[in-house]
Amino acid sequence: MADLTLVGDSTWISPWVFHVMVALEEKKLPYDLELVPLPIPDDRKTTMLERSPLAKVPMLLHGNLALTESLAISEYLAETFPAPRFARLFPADLADRARSRQVMSYLRTSLFALRKARPTSSVFGTEKVVALDGEAAAEAAELIRIASSVLKSGRTQLFDQWCIADADLALALQRLVANGDAVPPAIEAYATAQWQRPSIKAYLSRIPASR
């Protein structure tokens, strides 16, 4: 038994909880799921701070370890439960691995206007959005440009084998696809294909049906 617990958000809108749950599902690791409301109540935050320097979600509990930050968690899972016994999360090729980290770093440190205009609640839920304009539209165009650059023609994953960066990039693109924004057919096909992956469907299946 892996003795893993994922602490996530009860709203089911965190892209970073999504990232970690997909990683756990890809590794086929058994885990418990604990949900906390957002914002995190003070009493629960105090409890979380007793275990971790940061009281935020996602948080992975594994033995005496309480780890936050989605990329740190997936790196930990990749090293703790390595291939070939467990599925890979990061490419074996060093150049591809660096590229995957580059893509994930970009998605975590950019696109702030697009995230505000196309929140994950509009992807995972039914939040209504308005037409993109200004900075959000420019960021959407930049996201499409970058996705078109890193995706080889006709491919529905970034590299020869799936990696965790595919989940992050697909979610970013679903901010557009799920809301009916104009997206090149190849990019939409990539995002749609990723959304059919069992690990991603496992996350989507947890979202309350009333949303």
Tab-separated table of C-alpha atoms in Angstrom:
chain	number	residue	atom	x	y	z
A	1	MET	CA	0.000	0.000	0.000
A	2	ALA	CA	1.431	3.361	-1.011
A	3	ASP	CA	-0.138	5.188	1.980
A	4	LEU	CA	-0.767	8.332	-0.048
A	5	THR	CA	-3.341	11.027	0.591
A	6	LEU	CA	-4.125	13.889	-1.755
A	7	VAL	CA	-5.577	16.960	-0.088
A	8	GLY	CA	-7.577	18.803	-2.725
A	9	ASP	CA	-10.223	21.477	-3.055
A	10	SER	CA	-13.902	20.741	-2.599
A	11	THR	CA	-14.707	23.177	-5.425
A	12	TRP	CA	-12.929	20.936	-7.976
A	13	ILE	CA	-11.559	23.931	-9.873
A	14	SER	CA	-7.836	23.834	-9.042
A	15	PRO	CA	-5.705	23.100	-12.116
A	16	TRP	CA	-2.901	22.026	-9.816
A	17	VAL	CA	-5.000	19.491	-7.907
A	18	PHE	CA	-5.983	18.244	-11.373
A	19	HIS	CA	-2.268	17.877	-12.212
A	20	VAL	CA	-1.510	15.812	-9.107
A	21	MET	CA	-4.578	13.579	-9.352
A	22	VAL	CA	-3.745	12.816	-12.986
A	23	ALA	CA	-0.178	11.952	-11.922
A	24	LEU	CA	-1.445	9.566	-9.241
A	25	GLU	CA	-3.886	7.969	-11.664
A	26	GLU	CA	-1.200	7.539	-14.326
A	27	LYS	CA	1.052	5.823	-11.785
A	28	LYS	CA	-1.927	3.676	-10.735
A	29	LEU	CA	-1.122	4.394	-7.103
A	30	PRO	CA	-3.797	3.868	-4.453
A	31	TYR	CA	-4.533	7.076	-2.594
A	32	ASP	CA	-7.053	8.609	-0.270
A	33	LEU	CA	-8.676	11.918	-1.098
A	34	GLU	CA	-9.370	14.651	1.430
A	35	LEU	CA	-11.250	17.761	0.316
A	36	VAL	CA	-11.065	21.179	1.912
A	37	PRO	CA	-13.119	24.250	1.034
A	38	LEU	CA	-11.551	27.287	-0.583
A	39	PRO	CA	-10.574	29.552	0.996
A	40	ILE	CA	-9.165	27.101	3.531
A	41	PRO	CA	-10.729	27.678	6.985
A	42	ASP	CA	-8.360	28.964	9.650
A	43	ASP	CA	-8.620	25.862	11.827
A	44	ARG	CA	-7.789	23.549	8.909
A	45	LYS	CA	-4.995	25.873	7.798
A	46	THR	CA	-3.469	25.653	11.262
A	47	THR	CA	-3.571	21.856	11.098
A	48	MET	CA	-1.972	21.848	7.662
A	49	LEU	CA	0.787	24.210	8.806
A	50	GLU	CA	1.681	21.774	11.555
A	51	ARG	CA	2.762	19.356	8.829
A	52	SER	CA	3.934	21.588	5.997
A	53	PRO	CA	5.584	25.015	5.575
A	54	LEU	CA	2.714	25.921	3.241
A	55	ALA	CA	-0.991	25.412	3.939
A	56	LYS	CA	-2.376	25.099	0.447
A	57	VAL	CA	-3.714	22.579	-2.017
A	58	PRO	CA	-2.754	20.350	-3.569
A	59	MET	CA	-0.954	18.733	-0.658
A	60	LEU	CA	0.403	15.210	-0.854
A	61	LEU	CA	0.721	13.266	2.386
A	62	HIS	CA	3.098	10.318	2.296
A	63	GLY	CA	4.259	8.955	5.629
A	64	ASN	CA	5.797	11.892	7.504
A	65	LEU	CA	6.011	14.015	4.363
A	66	ALA	CA	3.506	16.755	3.593
A	67	LEU	CA	4.379	18.297	0.231
A	68	THR	CA	2.748	21.153	-1.683
A	69	GLU	CA	3.292	22.674	-5.163
A	70	SER	CA	2.005	20.496	-7.966
A	71	LEU	CA	5.222	20.199	-9.943
A	72	ALA	CA	7.217	19.332	-6.821
A	73	ILE	CA	4.651	16.631	-6.066
A	74	SER	CA	4.746	15.058	-9.520
A	75	GLU	CA	8.564	15.132	-9.441
A	76	TYR	CA	8.443	13.372	-6.065
A	77	LEU	CA	6.043	10.740	-7.379
A	78	ALA	CA	8.205	10.203	-10.452
A	79	GLU	CA	11.293	9.564	-8.325
A	80	THR	CA	9.611	7.624	-5.517
A	81	PHE	CA	7.651	5.340	-7.837
A	82	PRO	CA	9.962	5.115	-10.863
A	83	ALA	CA	9.650	3.458	-14.244
A	84	PRO	CA	9.558	0.753	-15.442
A	85	ARG	CA	7.543	-0.629	-12.523
A	86	PHE	CA	5.339	2.458	-12.624
A	87	ALA	CA	4.318	4.561	-15.599
A	88	ARG	CA	6.512	7.508	-16.527
A	89	LEU	CA	5.379	11.037	-15.775
A	90	PHE	CA	8.322	12.764	-17.466
A	91	PRO	CA	10.026	11.871	-20.747
A	92	ALA	CA	13.056	9.580	-20.635
A	93	ASP	CA	14.847	11.742	-23.207
A	94	LEU	CA	16.631	14.624	-21.486
A	95	ALA	CA	15.791	17.212	-24.137
A	96	ASP	CA	12.118	16.230	-24.102
A	97	ARG	CA	12.108	16.259	-20.312
A	98	ALA	CA	13.533	19.778	-20.297
A	99	ARG	CA	10.936	20.868	-22.845
A	100	SER	CA	8.127	19.396	-20.758
A	101	ARG	CA	9.334	21.336	-17.720
A	102	GLN	CA	9.601	24.477	-19.828
A	103	VAL	CA	5.976	24.129	-20.938
A	104	MET	CA	4.761	23.498	-17.385
A	105	SER	CA	6.755	26.403	-15.993
A	106	TYR	CA	5.277	28.715	-18.629
A	107	LEU	CA	1.746	27.606	-17.795
A	108	ARG	CA	2.330	28.301	-14.096
A	109	THR	CA	3.890	31.738	-14.501
A	110	SER	CA	1.960	33.242	-17.423
A	111	LEU	CA	-1.538	33.652	-18.915
A	112	PHE	CA	-2.940	35.503	-15.905
A	113	ALA	CA	-5.444	37.547	-17.914
A	114	LEU	CA	-6.590	34.443	-19.814
A	115	ARG	CA	-6.989	32.511	-16.565
A	116	LYS	CA	-9.174	35.298	-15.211
A	117	ALA	CA	-11.296	35.484	-18.365
A	118	ARG	CA	-11.465	31.698	-18.811
A	119	PRO	CA	-11.255	30.270	-15.262
A	120	THR	CA	-11.122	26.534	-14.698
A	121	SER	CA	-14.657	26.782	-13.322
A	122	SER	CA	-15.727	27.412	-16.939
A	123	VAL	CA	-13.968	24.179	-17.957
A	124	PHE	CA	-14.897	21.926	-15.049
A	125	GLY	CA	-18.224	23.612	-14.350
A	126	THR	CA	-20.798	25.822	-16.023
A	127	GLU	CA	-19.557	29.342	-15.316
A	128	LYS	CA	-20.562	31.754	-18.072
A	129	VAL	CA	-17.852	33.766	-19.765
A	130	VAL	CA	-17.760	36.735	-22.090
A	131	ALA	CA	-15.891	37.220	-25.355
A	132	LEU	CA	-12.121	37.440	-25.112
A	133	ASP	CA	-10.561	40.806	-25.741
A	134	GLY	CA	-7.511	42.852	-24.885
A	135	GLU	CA	-4.751	41.143	-22.904
A	136	ALA	CA	-6.727	37.917	-22.477
A	137	ALA	CA	-7.161	37.597	-26.255
A	138	ALA	CA	-3.449	38.269	-26.775
A	139	GLU	CA	-2.554	35.578	-24.253
A	140	ALA	CA	-4.933	33.118	-25.914
A	141	ALA	CA	-3.190	33.746	-29.235
A	142	GLU	CA	0.197	33.258	-27.590
A	143	LEU	CA	-0.929	29.987	-26.000
A	144	ILE	CA	-2.084	28.707	-29.388
A	145	ARG	CA	1.203	29.804	-30.993
A	146	ILE	CA	3.250	27.967	-28.384
A	147	ALA	CA	1.091	24.834	-28.538
A	148	SER	CA	1.389	24.826	-32.335
A	149	SER	CA	5.159	25.147	-31.998
A	150	VAL	CA	5.691	22.267	-29.568
A	151	LEU	CA	3.170	19.850	-31.084
A	152	LYS	CA	4.307	17.928	-34.156
A	153	SER	CA	1.806	17.752	-36.990
A	154	GLY	CA	-0.993	15.278	-36.356
A	155	ARG	CA	0.278	14.248	-32.926
A	156	THR	CA	-2.083	14.051	-29.951
A	157	GLN	CA	0.697	14.114	-27.350
A	158	LEU	CA	3.801	16.236	-26.976
A	159	PHE	CA	6.392	13.481	-27.346
A	160	ASP	CA	6.653	9.835	-28.343
A	161	GLN	CA	5.065	8.878	-25.022
A	162	TRP	CA	2.525	10.756	-22.924
A	163	CYS	CA	3.867	12.937	-20.109
A	164	ILE	CA	2.363	15.022	-17.322
A	165	ALA	CA	2.949	18.212	-19.343
A	166	ASP	CA	0.265	16.953	-21.726
A	167	ALA	CA	-2.318	17.186	-18.948
A	168	ASP	CA	-1.328	20.750	-18.094
A	169	LEU	CA	-1.218	21.935	-21.698
A	170	ALA	CA	-4.528	20.261	-22.516
A	171	LEU	CA	-6.206	21.963	-19.575
A	172	ALA	CA	-4.847	25.343	-20.640
A	173	LEU	CA	-6.214	24.773	-24.134
A	174	GLN	CA	-9.552	23.569	-22.768
A	175	ARG	CA	-10.011	27.089	-21.384
A	176	LEU	CA	-10.597	27.961	-25.035
A	177	VAL	CA	-12.018	24.741	-26.472
A	178	ALA	CA	-14.605	24.205	-23.736
A	179	ASN	CA	-15.838	27.774	-24.128
A	180	GLY	CA	-16.231	27.704	-27.899
A	181	ASP	CA	-13.311	29.994	-28.714
A	182	ALA	CA	-11.697	29.696	-32.116
A	183	VAL	CA	-8.869	27.149	-31.998
A	184	PRO	CA	-6.989	25.554	-34.926
A	185	PRO	CA	-8.359	22.058	-35.670
A	186	ALA	CA	-5.067	20.311	-34.814
A	187	ILE	CA	-4.897	22.035	-31.436
A	188	GLU	CA	-8.513	21.238	-30.670
A	189	ALA	CA	-7.936	17.601	-31.674
A	190	TYR	CA	-4.999	17.424	-29.247
A	191	ALA	CA	-6.987	18.885	-26.349
A	192	THR	CA	-9.962	16.656	-27.087
A	193	ALA	CA	-7.833	13.506	-27.313
A	194	GLN	CA	-6.154	14.294	-24.000
A	195	TRP	CA	-9.562	14.783	-22.387
A	196	GLN	CA	-10.353	11.145	-23.228
A	197	ARG	CA	-7.345	9.806	-21.331
A	198	PRO	CA	-8.443	7.541	-18.433
A	199	SER	CA	-6.456	9.477	-15.837
A	200	ILE	CA	-8.114	12.746	-16.865
A	201	LYS	CA	-11.544	11.140	-17.063
A	202	ALA	CA	-10.988	9.870	-13.514
A	203	TYR	CA	-10.677	13.491	-12.364
A	204	LEU	CA	-13.624	14.665	-14.429
A	205	SER	CA	-15.795	11.853	-13.045
A	206	ARG	CA	-15.323	13.224	-9.518
A	207	ILE	CA	-16.850	16.603	-10.343
A	208	PRO	CA	-20.424	16.809	-8.990
A	209	ALA	CA	-22.963	16.158	-11.747
A	210	SER	CA	-24.952	19.259	-10.793
A	211	ARG	CA	-22.123	21.526	-11.925
